[in-house]
């Protein structure tokens, strides 16, 4: 205490209508989404679900816009102390940790299926010896990875092939790794206070992110159209699309964050000592990059 | 600009707003703590009513009151509501009230997000409860929602169940991030980690567990959603998936989850026992390390819930021994509580009664847990009432008793009034008798082979089931007395002093009773270091 000449008081906002709207928006989104899914399943249109879902999405988007605007406005009004900034830093770090654990669940599922389940269904385990009961139900099943013949092909028609690692996925790897460098260059530009360079490198980063998403789209199209590799083509398709799909969703979120940061940079928001919004987006971007590298190795290289 | 800053300066001296909007818009940690606690209590009564439906049906063999389908919905909803709606929000409410006061912080670190974390919950539980009125009924597959019962064979309402779980997860993760950040960043200058009260320590570790495993729960319900609506094969062997995968992912969340529901209880008891024994807590450091060890071990023991599902023998052995290791740090804790009481000049006010009962009855639940950890024995006990007895002993006289102890202990600080001690003691003894009469006989019928989650049972289980049901109604209705005591205490009563309890330690006892709306807008000077 004695070293600080003045104590900066910690900003505690008095009341806010933002959270209740965000809660409402979140509720409408999931309630609409759930209704829509059930309506599709029971074959009863889907008007109600779609309407509520759209309404929820709208409330959520508007609320988040005002929420982030408010935070930026308060920051620009110098209401945040250094200690407050630290709270944001910790908060974002722990949020990213929670995201890591979300992906861990799906990577864990892939690991478990690949190393145990595929063999257990075929009962080729040395300990058990020979072929067991599941081979009586599904005599044509061959345990292999990627799984190109499902135990029950009537329920889950198997894919004819899978996406190899060295085509589009390699291109995507290069794109994302490059974007991690460019976002760092934008950070350096912030430290140097060179506005044009900040904007330039951010534009490049966003372009790389969008290019990634386009490649991902092309890859999905190929998977569906040429290989019959779909969400419902058995466990390979399930794990493949869930892992790459959630990653793609995170790239989308990260790109939106970067676009917001681009807007803020153009307004001249960031300085060397005051650029947490940018840093948070950049950390998120690096996190998405690391997840992709794991995907590239575990799903594409070792998985195909 | 200076106007803005002045304005912000004024904020700290604001009192609460009037009317309903105070509670909807609030960013104050005390208001939000109160909201959490009342919400939790409403859920406790809701889930309790469901438990009483279950016990009423099981009063006698045969089917009397409800159809089996509805019975299944009751067991499922009772579990979900008690775990996610009653116990977890109660601890978050206590954290909201107490953590900033205990560490000398002006509020929680991210106050608006704090409000958001709370207000998601009423929406989530309204949605979950609304499934009771949907076509096909509410979720009926048990609170552990094993696939394929919860996917291929589930009622359509499962979709809303899944999204309700997502909402609870989002709420928990944001709430926990807030707690972690508050503890790491907002401690009064000079308060080191090893100076923090144990309630703060246990919550720091609990919040870490929550941030680590709630996303895994989100992952597993997402896989369910995809299996149900998008034809994926995660839990379907026909597509190369595995129903057992569900159990692995679920229990990777589920086991840390049970510690999420007990670690804050350890913190509460570690605050109360020293006060009423008028001694320092025995072994503070070892308490911290034991808590951390329990948290670490909780990540590597999950498959002890799945011994009968079919696992390689090496897996069964590993999970058995790893599970037994947990007894070591837990034993350290129980030993420390006993050692704290040893030769203390003890008095038995209501919080102390609940805390002592916690130590004894939680230990019974822990010991039956050790029995269940033994693989060959578990083959017999699995899915019997012995398991039900085990986890209710750690949850009801464990978690719930600690929450009640906390309520009595800190109510005078919150309201400024003492609660009625005679009524409090009456509430304790009714609860204590009720809980043991309810759950102790379930050990016997479980060992004798009565399976859980059935509305009917063989005749030889009749006597103990009847006893258990009588106990459940005693316990259930005594909680109305608790409600009365709390309301009475809020309305008035003997004025509490600032210290409230003779010899209570901690920053929260240095401020006025009732605690002012804003505390520690500037950090307090710490009393000279007590732990060093």
Tab-separated table of C-alpha atoms in Angstrom, chain A residues 1 4 10 37 51 77 81 95 153 172 177 191 194 207 210 217 219 240 273 275 281 287-288:
chain	number	residue	atom	x	y	z
A	1	UNK	CA	0.000	0.000	0.000
A	4	UNK	CA	1.193	3.403	-4.170
A	10	UNK	CA	-12.142	-0.822	-7.831
A	37	UNK	CA	-35.272	-29.748	-33.019
A	51	UNK	CA	-39.297	-17.774	-34.407
A	77	UNK	CA	-13.647	7.021	-19.417
A	81	UNK	CA	-7.930	0.515	-12.433
A	95	UNK	CA	-12.551	-18.906	-19.822
A	153	UNK	CA	-24.384	-50.537	-41.991
A	172	UNK	CA	-5.701	-24.909	-43.522
A	177	UNK	CA	-0.360	-20.866	-38.317
A	191	UNK	CA	3.287	-1.662	-28.983
A	194	UNK	CA	1.810	2.301	-35.666
A	207	UNK	CA	-8.576	-12.691	-44.285
A	210	UNK	CA	-12.020	-16.352	-43.505
A	217	UNK	CA	-16.609	-25.436	-46.171
A	219	UNK	CA	-13.753	-29.824	-47.324
A	240	UNK	CA	-14.578	-35.909	-37.254
A	273	UNK	CA	-0.641	-0.156	-22.053
A	275	UNK	CA	-5.166	-3.024	-25.348
A	281	UNK	CA	-9.011	-11.758	-28.956
A	287	UNK	CA	-6.008	-21.073	-28.574
A	288	UNK	CA	-8.028	-21.858	-31.697
